[in-house]
């Protein structure tokens, strides 16, 4: 397993510091017993509506992509960023393919357990200059750019 | 009896594994295997990922014609659409 | 119609470049077929029985002459000289080589076309009323909203790996030509009692293994909230839709297992959280897109055309074509022309390169440069002057595109079936051809009147058999083709799912069966009843009896 972290639009290989992981279920069951956990692992079939806790205690949230086709965690990532305002690291684990990195990044994932080649991963992030819709990243949707351009003209 | 078939990677056309281990467009020239051996041959063929998009086994009779449950489907693959006789391998025959 | 600006053009060009790289990685062996398959599918590239198949998007069915001409050129250059129009207003090429597809896509991008999201578990090409912008029936042109949905859904980062494919249709007319009630989301634009226009939102319709007519989850959605509301629906579906069984993964299963009310509550709760988060387009951008669909400048004409009347009186075949293939236009002196892609005994939806180019020329000269594709696998010239109708008819006739059978028994929807498709269990096209030949007499067809026959070669129901007045489903019984008949379906505003008539029939029997069903109808119909009306009045019994008597 390799770890790539996103920083200012680029992916860099990162050291794999050991995380102290706890699953959401275990943590909700017994928060005191997991006081030293640094990473919260959320499986993709739980509703985030059940999280009534302070996520800021975790440096990392791990989201699962058990198969490339299983896209539930894209929504989870956005909800964590946009609704719960989580500013720590969101890490994608599982079947993480080069051609999905851009989508994941746009949904707020900024660390990837990725077995492929880092150069290819960076190329994949740069394949599109624009986006049509707003997401969890800071990319301006094209309609905003159109408005800005019209205003400038 | 079984034969190995697939669609060629670069253009998608139907091919069969021939006796010389090369792909052929002619089912009657395809190698035929006993059911027991066919699995291993298929496994080897499936590793040739740069040549074919996929590979699977089909049932053929002693003359090398499609047989069994998928006779119609494999006859159409071997020949071409039944509604366009000018297309597919049947057009070249 | 919509024209790309530099942003749209860049996005499409970058997509082709991306796919070129993916194809290269596949050919070099860097990607396995399993890894490549989802990538090619999201670019509309399937592997069928004989070859690859490329499905090209025609957003909401609208095409310019230039685009149609290019589709013809592509058919000649990269395929075998023809294309196939589908029930999603798209076109499919049946024989492109993988190595050529990136170049083919570049050729399409030149004319602002693409194959983005024409397959895969993502939001597919949005479909609409083929008469949009031309019919007097509609509240307003639905296509600006289709274009907004197209842009919003293109490369949507959250919704590219949904449980299953997702189809949206939009109409703005009381007469539903877009089958909105059998889509994952159907949108009907209408004017409420306060005089505002907005959408009725219908969710969870669909065909396939478990057909459902959709449920209205919101009676009135203001137009400005369209995208945020869609995003809420998609998010609930992406998180809650089943992923353990592909046959239960469509949104219709979620909606119908939970109940539409509960689903609606979940959507409303999600929407409340996101509706003001900057998903919806600002008014200026909506106006910008709207402007592309401003009605063309129609000449001020009398609604009567002397030329037309004269030709109608002197040419019986033309008169019939006029009755069956043209439709009232909103501008006086204009008509909407349907081009049937169902010649007697032909392959439904197929069109040659030469015919495509002819249609392009005709549209350029006579239809303000516009063409539409219909979900019933035909084409439309939306804006033809009545004075020009005879010239258009003659030009279409010259390329064998003037069959007068729109909505008739030979205007059959048929999926490609086992002649092409790797999922099919039985052939569809030959059944369509034989029914068409059996009813070859156009006078007889007109006497029978509106009768929608829809044929699918497997339970996935690409041929919409569940909503055929007569539906035919091909099944495989121990290696032999059999056909199951359903009766009483409709995909229009009176949507209903057809009922299975009884045991499966052989391919010979099924053609006879249609004749028998038509026989019952002609004997028992009252007044101006259509086949469907008579069926609904009488119930299935007399039809079943005729079908299975001594069969």
Short mmCIF file of C-alpha atoms in Angstrom, two decimals, chain C residues 147-551:
data_model
loop_
_atom_site.label_atom_id
_atom_site.label_comp_id
_atom_site.label_asym_id
_atom_site.label_seq_id
_atom_site.Cartn_x
_atom_site.Cartn_y
_atom_site.Cartn_z
CA UNK C 147 -29.30 21.50 -21.07
CA UNK C 148 -28.94 22.68 -17.47
CA UNK C 149 -29.29 19.07 -16.36
CA UNK C 150 -26.80 17.96 -19.00
CA UNK C 151 -24.17 20.33 -17.72
CA UNK C 152 -24.84 19.69 -14.03
CA UNK C 153 -24.71 15.90 -14.51
CA UNK C 154 -21.63 15.86 -16.75
CA UNK C 155 -18.69 14.41 -14.81
CA UNK C 156 -20.62 14.87 -11.58
CA UNK C 157 -18.00 13.80 -9.05
CA UNK C 158 -20.48 12.42 -6.54
CA UNK C 159 -22.79 10.61 -8.94
CA UNK C 160 -20.52 8.76 -11.34
CA UNK C 161 -20.67 5.44 -9.45
CA UNK C 162 -24.34 5.16 -8.60
CA UNK C 163 -25.95 1.82 -7.71
CA UNK C 164 -27.20 1.66 -11.29
CA UNK C 165 -27.79 3.79 -14.39
CA UNK C 166 -29.99 6.84 -14.01
CA UNK C 167 -32.31 8.33 -16.61
CA UNK C 168 -34.07 11.67 -16.54
CA UNK C 169 -36.76 12.85 -18.96
CA UNK C 170 -38.39 16.26 -19.19
CA UNK C 171 -41.58 17.35 -20.90
CA UNK C 172 -43.59 20.55 -20.93
CA UNK C 173 -46.66 19.34 -22.79
CA UNK C 174 -49.80 17.65 -21.48
CA UNK C 175 -49.35 14.99 -24.15
CA UNK C 176 -46.33 13.03 -22.94
CA UNK C 177 -44.03 12.06 -25.79
CA UNK C 178 -41.03 11.54 -23.51
CA UNK C 179 -42.38 8.68 -21.37
CA UNK C 180 -41.60 10.65 -18.22
CA UNK C 181 -43.56 8.31 -15.96
CA UNK C 182 -41.30 5.37 -16.68
CA UNK C 183 -38.03 7.15 -15.98
CA UNK C 184 -35.90 7.24 -12.84
CA UNK C 185 -36.88 10.89 -12.71
CA UNK C 186 -39.60 12.37 -14.88
CA UNK C 187 -40.14 16.12 -14.88
CA UNK C 188 -43.31 17.77 -16.15
CA UNK C 189 -43.11 21.50 -16.58
CA UNK C 190 -46.52 23.10 -16.01
CA UNK C 191 -48.23 26.22 -14.78
CA UNK C 192 -49.75 26.03 -11.30
CA UNK C 193 -52.85 27.82 -10.04
CA UNK C 194 -50.82 30.86 -9.08
CA UNK C 195 -49.65 31.11 -12.66
CA UNK C 196 -46.04 30.17 -11.92
CA UNK C 197 -44.29 27.55 -13.98
CA UNK C 198 -42.43 24.77 -12.24
CA UNK C 199 -41.92 21.05 -12.27
CA UNK C 200 -43.96 18.12 -11.11
CA UNK C 201 -41.28 15.67 -9.96
CA UNK C 202 -41.96 12.00 -10.62
CA UNK C 203 -39.53 9.41 -9.29
CA UNK C 204 -39.11 5.68 -9.46
CA UNK C 205 -40.65 4.75 -12.75
CA UNK C 206 -38.86 2.25 -14.91
CA UNK C 207 -39.02 -0.83 -17.07
CA UNK C 208 -36.65 -3.79 -16.95
CA UNK C 209 -37.23 -6.79 -14.73
CA UNK C 210 -39.62 -4.99 -12.36
CA UNK C 211 -41.57 -2.32 -14.21
CA UNK C 212 -43.17 0.55 -12.33
CA UNK C 213 -45.00 3.73 -13.15
CA UNK C 214 -43.32 6.52 -11.19
CA UNK C 215 -44.64 8.37 -8.16
CA UNK C 216 -45.01 12.11 -7.83
CA UNK C 217 -42.86 13.10 -4.87
CA UNK C 218 -43.26 16.82 -5.32
CA UNK C 219 -46.26 18.43 -6.92
CA UNK C 220 -44.55 21.72 -7.65
CA UNK C 221 -40.86 22.58 -7.73
CA UNK C 222 -39.92 26.15 -8.65
CA UNK C 223 -37.69 26.12 -11.71
CA UNK C 224 -34.82 27.86 -10.02
CA UNK C 225 -34.41 24.93 -7.61
CA UNK C 226 -34.27 22.24 -10.25
CA UNK C 227 -30.62 21.26 -9.82
CA UNK C 228 -30.49 21.30 -6.03
CA UNK C 229 -33.61 19.16 -5.88
CA UNK C 230 -32.16 16.68 -8.36
CA UNK C 231 -28.97 16.62 -6.31
CA UNK C 232 -30.97 15.76 -3.20
CA UNK C 233 -32.74 12.89 -4.97
CA UNK C 234 -29.47 11.56 -6.35
CA UNK C 235 -27.73 11.79 -2.99
CA UNK C 236 -30.47 9.83 -1.22
CA UNK C 237 -30.35 7.27 -3.98
CA UNK C 238 -26.55 7.04 -4.02
CA UNK C 239 -26.45 6.39 -0.28
CA UNK C 240 -29.57 4.26 0.11
CA UNK C 241 -30.04 2.44 -3.18
CA UNK C 242 -29.34 -1.29 -3.09
CA UNK C 243 -25.97 -2.44 -4.26
CA UNK C 244 -26.16 -6.12 -3.39
CA UNK C 245 -28.22 -7.13 -6.40
CA UNK C 246 -28.00 -5.37 -9.74
CA UNK C 247 -31.60 -6.22 -10.53
CA UNK C 248 -32.74 -4.37 -7.44
CA UNK C 249 -30.40 -1.44 -7.72
CA UNK C 250 -32.48 1.04 -9.69
CA UNK C 251 -34.13 3.87 -7.81
CA UNK C 252 -37.57 2.40 -8.55
CA UNK C 253 -36.83 -0.45 -6.12
CA UNK C 254 -35.82 1.97 -3.37
CA UNK C 255 -38.85 4.16 -3.92
CA UNK C 256 -41.28 1.29 -4.10
CA UNK C 257 -39.87 -0.71 -1.19
CA UNK C 258 -39.77 2.26 1.15
CA UNK C 259 -42.92 3.81 -0.17
CA UNK C 260 -42.94 7.02 -2.16
CA UNK C 261 -43.91 9.10 0.86
CA UNK C 262 -40.98 8.01 2.94
CA UNK C 263 -38.65 8.48 0.02
CA UNK C 264 -40.05 11.95 -0.56
CA UNK C 265 -39.43 12.80 3.11
CA UNK C 266 -35.81 11.74 2.85
CA UNK C 267 -35.38 13.85 -0.28
CA UNK C 268 -37.04 16.87 1.29
CA UNK C 269 -34.86 16.53 4.41
CA UNK C 270 -31.71 16.36 2.28
CA UNK C 271 -32.88 19.19 0.07
CA UNK C 272 -33.53 21.42 3.09
CA UNK C 273 -29.82 21.06 3.90
CA UNK C 274 -28.45 21.81 0.46
CA UNK C 275 -30.94 24.01 -1.36
CA UNK C 276 -29.12 27.22 -0.57
CA UNK C 277 -25.60 25.89 -0.93
CA UNK C 278 -24.90 27.20 -4.40
CA UNK C 279 -25.94 24.21 -6.49
CA UNK C 280 -28.71 26.00 -8.34
CA UNK C 281 -27.83 28.16 -11.27
CA UNK C 282 -28.10 31.90 -10.82
CA UNK C 283 -30.73 33.66 -12.91
CA UNK C 284 -28.14 35.04 -15.32
CA UNK C 285 -26.86 31.58 -16.25
CA UNK C 286 -30.39 30.24 -16.63
CA UNK C 287 -31.12 33.18 -18.92
CA UNK C 288 -27.93 32.57 -20.88
CA UNK C 289 -28.90 28.95 -21.56
CA UNK C 290 -32.51 29.94 -22.22
CA UNK C 291 -31.42 32.39 -24.89
CA UNK C 292 -30.02 29.59 -27.05
CA UNK C 293 -33.49 28.13 -27.29
CA UNK C 294 -35.27 31.33 -28.22
CA UNK C 295 -37.83 30.45 -30.89
CA UNK C 296 -36.49 30.90 -34.42
CA UNK C 297 -37.95 33.73 -36.43
CA UNK C 298 -40.95 32.24 -38.17
CA UNK C 299 -42.29 33.94 -41.26
CA UNK C 300 -45.73 35.47 -40.94
CA UNK C 301 -47.75 33.04 -42.98
CA UNK C 302 -51.34 32.15 -43.52
CA UNK C 303 -52.20 28.84 -41.93
CA UNK C 304 -53.71 27.72 -45.22
CA UNK C 305 -51.42 26.68 -48.03
CA UNK C 306 -52.87 26.56 -51.50
CA UNK C 307 -49.92 24.56 -52.83
CA UNK C 308 -50.42 22.03 -50.11
CA UNK C 309 -54.14 21.68 -50.72
CA UNK C 310 -53.59 21.15 -54.41
CA UNK C 311 -50.98 18.42 -53.88
CA UNK C 312 -53.07 16.81 -51.20
CA UNK C 313 -55.97 16.51 -53.60
CA UNK C 314 -53.89 15.11 -56.44
CA UNK C 315 -51.56 12.68 -54.59
CA UNK C 316 -53.25 10.16 -52.33
CA UNK C 317 -50.00 8.84 -50.88
CA UNK C 318 -48.89 12.33 -50.01
CA UNK C 319 -52.25 12.98 -48.39
CA UNK C 320 -51.83 9.91 -46.21
CA UNK C 321 -48.27 10.90 -45.26
CA UNK C 322 -49.63 14.30 -44.35
CA UNK C 323 -52.32 12.79 -42.13
CA UNK C 324 -50.03 10.36 -40.35
CA UNK C 325 -46.58 11.92 -40.34
CA UNK C 326 -47.17 15.62 -39.75
CA UNK C 327 -48.23 17.37 -36.57
CA UNK C 328 -49.60 20.81 -35.74
CA UNK C 329 -46.97 23.52 -35.30
CA UNK C 330 -47.35 26.52 -33.03
CA UNK C 331 -46.63 29.00 -35.84
CA UNK C 332 -49.33 29.51 -38.49
CA UNK C 333 -48.31 28.10 -41.85
CA UNK C 334 -45.78 25.66 -40.37
CA UNK C 335 -45.93 21.95 -39.59
CA UNK C 336 -43.89 19.41 -37.68
CA UNK C 337 -42.75 16.56 -39.93
CA UNK C 338 -42.01 13.07 -38.65
CA UNK C 339 -39.54 10.98 -40.60
CA UNK C 340 -40.30 7.32 -40.14
CA UNK C 341 -37.28 5.08 -39.71
CA UNK C 342 -39.63 2.11 -39.98
CA UNK C 343 -39.91 1.25 -43.66
CA UNK C 344 -42.04 -1.82 -44.24
CA UNK C 345 -39.85 -4.82 -43.48
CA UNK C 346 -36.92 -2.65 -42.41
CA UNK C 347 -34.82 -2.56 -39.26
CA UNK C 348 -36.45 -0.13 -36.80
CA UNK C 349 -34.23 2.90 -36.20
CA UNK C 350 -31.58 2.05 -38.77
CA UNK C 351 -30.49 4.75 -41.19
CA UNK C 352 -27.76 4.76 -43.82
CA UNK C 353 -25.00 7.35 -44.20
CA UNK C 354 -26.60 8.59 -47.40
CA UNK C 355 -29.99 8.95 -45.74
CA UNK C 356 -28.44 10.86 -42.84
CA UNK C 357 -26.85 13.27 -45.25
CA UNK C 358 -30.12 13.64 -47.14
CA UNK C 359 -31.97 14.44 -43.91
CA UNK C 360 -29.26 16.99 -43.09
CA UNK C 361 -29.73 18.66 -46.47
CA UNK C 362 -33.51 18.67 -46.18
CA UNK C 363 -33.39 20.14 -42.67
CA UNK C 364 -30.98 22.80 -43.81
CA UNK C 365 -33.20 23.84 -46.66
CA UNK C 366 -36.64 23.40 -45.11
CA UNK C 367 -36.51 23.06 -41.31
CA UNK C 368 -34.42 25.98 -40.05
CA UNK C 369 -31.44 23.66 -39.78
CA UNK C 370 -32.96 21.53 -37.04
CA UNK C 371 -33.61 17.82 -36.62
CA UNK C 372 -34.86 15.82 -33.68
CA UNK C 373 -34.49 12.17 -32.76
CA UNK C 374 -37.46 10.57 -31.02
CA UNK C 375 -37.55 7.89 -28.35
CA UNK C 376 -39.67 5.90 -30.76
CA UNK C 377 -36.64 5.63 -33.06
CA UNK C 378 -37.80 8.10 -35.66
CA UNK C 379 -36.65 11.58 -36.68
CA UNK C 380 -38.46 14.89 -36.77
CA UNK C 381 -38.10 18.03 -38.85
CA UNK C 382 -39.57 20.50 -36.35
CA UNK C 383 -40.16 23.62 -38.43
CA UNK C 384 -41.36 23.04 -42.00
CA UNK C 385 -43.46 25.55 -43.92
CA UNK C 386 -46.69 24.06 -45.15
CA UNK C 387 -45.87 25.42 -48.59
CA UNK C 388 -42.74 23.24 -48.55
CA UNK C 389 -44.32 20.04 -47.30
CA UNK C 390 -44.64 18.48 -50.72
CA UNK C 391 -41.04 19.23 -51.58
CA UNK C 392 -39.94 17.72 -48.26
CA UNK C 393 -42.09 14.67 -48.88
CA UNK C 394 -40.61 14.21 -52.34
CA UNK C 395 -37.06 14.62 -51.05
CA UNK C 396 -37.66 12.10 -48.26
CA UNK C 397 -39.33 9.71 -50.64
CA UNK C 398 -36.29 9.83 -52.91
CA UNK C 399 -34.22 8.31 -50.11
CA UNK C 400 -36.91 5.90 -48.93
CA UNK C 401 -37.74 7.90 -45.81
CA UNK C 402 -41.37 8.76 -46.49
CA UNK C 403 -43.18 5.73 -45.03
CA UNK C 404 -46.54 7.02 -43.77
CA UNK C 405 -46.87 5.04 -40.56
CA UNK C 406 -46.13 7.21 -37.51
CA UNK C 407 -47.90 5.71 -34.49
CA UNK C 408 -49.24 2.86 -36.61
CA UNK C 409 -48.84 -0.88 -36.20
CA UNK C 410 -45.60 -0.95 -38.23
CA UNK C 411 -44.04 1.96 -36.32
CA UNK C 412 -42.48 -0.57 -33.97
CA UNK C 413 -39.87 0.03 -31.30
CA UNK C 414 -37.41 -2.85 -31.28
CA UNK C 415 -34.15 -3.21 -29.43
CA UNK C 416 -31.19 -4.63 -31.40
CA UNK C 417 -31.85 -8.04 -29.82
CA UNK C 418 -29.77 -11.13 -30.39
CA UNK C 419 -28.71 -9.97 -33.83
CA UNK C 420 -26.28 -7.59 -32.14
CA UNK C 421 -26.61 -7.47 -28.37
CA UNK C 422 -24.62 -9.59 -25.98
CA UNK C 423 -27.33 -9.43 -23.32
CA UNK C 424 -30.21 -10.54 -25.55
CA UNK C 425 -31.97 -13.88 -25.21
CA UNK C 426 -33.84 -13.70 -28.48
CA UNK C 427 -33.99 -11.68 -31.67
CA UNK C 428 -36.25 -8.63 -31.83
CA UNK C 429 -35.69 -7.15 -35.26
CA UNK C 430 -36.95 -10.11 -37.33
CA UNK C 431 -40.21 -10.09 -35.35
CA UNK C 432 -40.64 -6.38 -36.05
CA UNK C 433 -39.91 -6.97 -39.72
CA UNK C 434 -42.45 -9.73 -40.05
CA UNK C 435 -45.20 -7.85 -38.24
CA UNK C 436 -44.46 -4.87 -40.45
CA UNK C 437 -44.68 -7.02 -43.56
CA UNK C 438 -47.90 -8.65 -42.41
CA UNK C 439 -49.47 -5.20 -42.15
CA UNK C 440 -47.70 -3.81 -45.20
CA UNK C 441 -50.89 -2.26 -46.57
CA UNK C 442 -50.74 1.34 -45.32
CA UNK C 443 -54.49 1.75 -45.86
CA UNK C 444 -55.09 -1.13 -43.49
CA UNK C 445 -52.67 0.38 -40.98
CA UNK C 446 -54.50 3.66 -41.05
CA UNK C 447 -57.76 1.88 -40.49
CA UNK C 448 -56.27 0.14 -37.45
CA UNK C 449 -55.06 3.50 -36.19
CA UNK C 450 -52.71 4.17 -33.32
CA UNK C 451 -51.18 0.94 -32.11
CA UNK C 452 -47.84 0.88 -30.37
CA UNK C 453 -45.94 -2.36 -30.59
CA UNK C 454 -42.72 -2.54 -28.63
CA UNK C 455 -40.31 -5.47 -28.72
CA UNK C 456 -37.45 -6.34 -26.37
CA UNK C 457 -35.02 -9.21 -26.79
CA UNK C 458 -34.52 -9.65 -23.06
CA UNK C 459 -35.94 -8.61 -19.72
CA UNK C 460 -33.82 -5.47 -19.59
CA UNK C 461 -36.60 -4.02 -21.75
CA UNK C 462 -34.62 -1.68 -24.00
CA UNK C 463 -37.50 -2.12 -26.45
CA UNK C 464 -39.96 -0.79 -23.81
CA UNK C 465 -42.24 -3.82 -24.21
CA UNK C 466 -43.94 -3.20 -20.84
CA UNK C 467 -45.42 0.03 -22.17
CA UNK C 468 -46.40 -1.22 -25.60
CA UNK C 469 -50.12 -1.36 -26.35
CA UNK C 470 -48.88 -4.73 -27.49
CA UNK C 471 -45.56 -5.64 -25.92
CA UNK C 472 -43.40 -8.53 -27.03
CA UNK C 473 -40.60 -9.93 -24.91
CA UNK C 474 -38.15 -12.43 -26.34
CA UNK C 475 -37.11 -15.25 -24.02
CA UNK C 476 -34.85 -18.22 -24.39
CA UNK C 477 -36.37 -21.60 -23.66
CA UNK C 478 -33.74 -24.30 -23.83
CA UNK C 479 -31.96 -22.63 -26.68
CA UNK C 480 -35.09 -21.74 -28.62
CA UNK C 481 -36.58 -18.27 -29.05
CA UNK C 482 -39.99 -17.71 -27.52
CA UNK C 483 -42.01 -14.55 -27.20
CA UNK C 484 -44.20 -13.41 -24.37
CA UNK C 485 -47.00 -11.01 -25.21
CA UNK C 486 -48.10 -8.22 -22.88
CA UNK C 487 -51.21 -6.14 -23.43
CA UNK C 488 -52.45 -2.72 -22.43
CA UNK C 489 -49.23 -0.93 -21.61
CA UNK C 490 -48.63 2.73 -22.30
CA UNK C 491 -45.65 5.02 -21.93
CA UNK C 492 -47.62 8.21 -22.48
CA UNK C 493 -49.55 10.46 -20.07
CA UNK C 494 -51.92 7.54 -19.44
CA UNK C 495 -48.94 5.37 -18.47
CA UNK C 496 -49.53 1.77 -17.48
CA UNK C 497 -47.59 -1.47 -17.41
CA UNK C 498 -48.86 -4.13 -19.78
CA UNK C 499 -50.23 -7.40 -18.47
CA UNK C 500 -48.83 -10.74 -19.55
CA UNK C 501 -51.34 -12.38 -21.87
CA UNK C 502 -50.33 -15.98 -21.31
CA UNK C 503 -47.75 -18.55 -22.26
CA UNK C 504 -44.92 -17.75 -24.64
CA UNK C 505 -45.34 -18.12 -28.38
CA UNK C 506 -42.97 -19.21 -31.11
CA UNK C 507 -41.72 -16.60 -33.55
CA UNK C 508 -44.26 -17.74 -36.14
CA UNK C 509 -47.10 -17.69 -33.68
CA UNK C 510 -46.31 -14.25 -32.38
CA UNK C 511 -46.83 -12.60 -35.76
CA UNK C 512 -50.18 -14.37 -36.10
CA UNK C 513 -50.98 -13.33 -32.55
CA UNK C 514 -50.66 -9.67 -33.38
CA UNK C 515 -53.02 -10.15 -36.30
CA UNK C 516 -55.54 -11.87 -34.04
CA UNK C 517 -55.35 -9.11 -31.46
CA UNK C 518 -55.90 -6.51 -34.14
CA UNK C 519 -58.84 -8.60 -35.36
CA UNK C 520 -60.53 -8.48 -31.95
CA UNK C 521 -60.00 -4.75 -31.79
CA UNK C 522 -61.45 -4.07 -35.23
CA UNK C 523 -64.47 -6.18 -34.45
CA UNK C 524 -65.18 -4.72 -31.04
CA UNK C 525 -64.03 -1.11 -31.22
CA UNK C 526 -66.55 1.65 -30.69
CA UNK C 527 -66.38 5.01 -32.38
CA UNK C 528 -62.90 6.45 -32.43
CA UNK C 529 -61.42 4.10 -29.87
CA UNK C 530 -57.76 3.23 -30.23
CA UNK C 531 -56.61 -0.34 -29.67
CA UNK C 532 -55.58 0.64 -26.16
CA UNK C 533 -58.98 2.18 -25.39
CA UNK C 534 -60.85 -0.89 -26.55
CA UNK C 535 -58.53 -3.09 -24.54
CA UNK C 536 -59.07 -1.01 -21.43
CA UNK C 537 -62.83 -1.03 -21.89
CA UNK C 538 -63.16 -4.75 -22.59
CA UNK C 539 -60.37 -6.06 -20.38
CA UNK C 540 -57.93 -8.76 -21.34
CA UNK C 541 -60.34 -11.67 -21.76
CA UNK C 542 -61.55 -11.36 -25.35
CA UNK C 543 -57.97 -10.68 -26.47
CA UNK C 544 -56.55 -13.63 -24.56
CA UNK C 545 -59.27 -15.85 -25.93
CA UNK C 546 -58.41 -14.92 -29.48
CA UNK C 547 -54.74 -15.36 -28.78
CA UNK C 548 -54.93 -18.84 -27.37
CA UNK C 549 -57.94 -20.34 -29.16
CA UNK C 550 -56.72 -23.58 -30.64
CA UNK C 551 -53.25 -22.06 -30.88
#
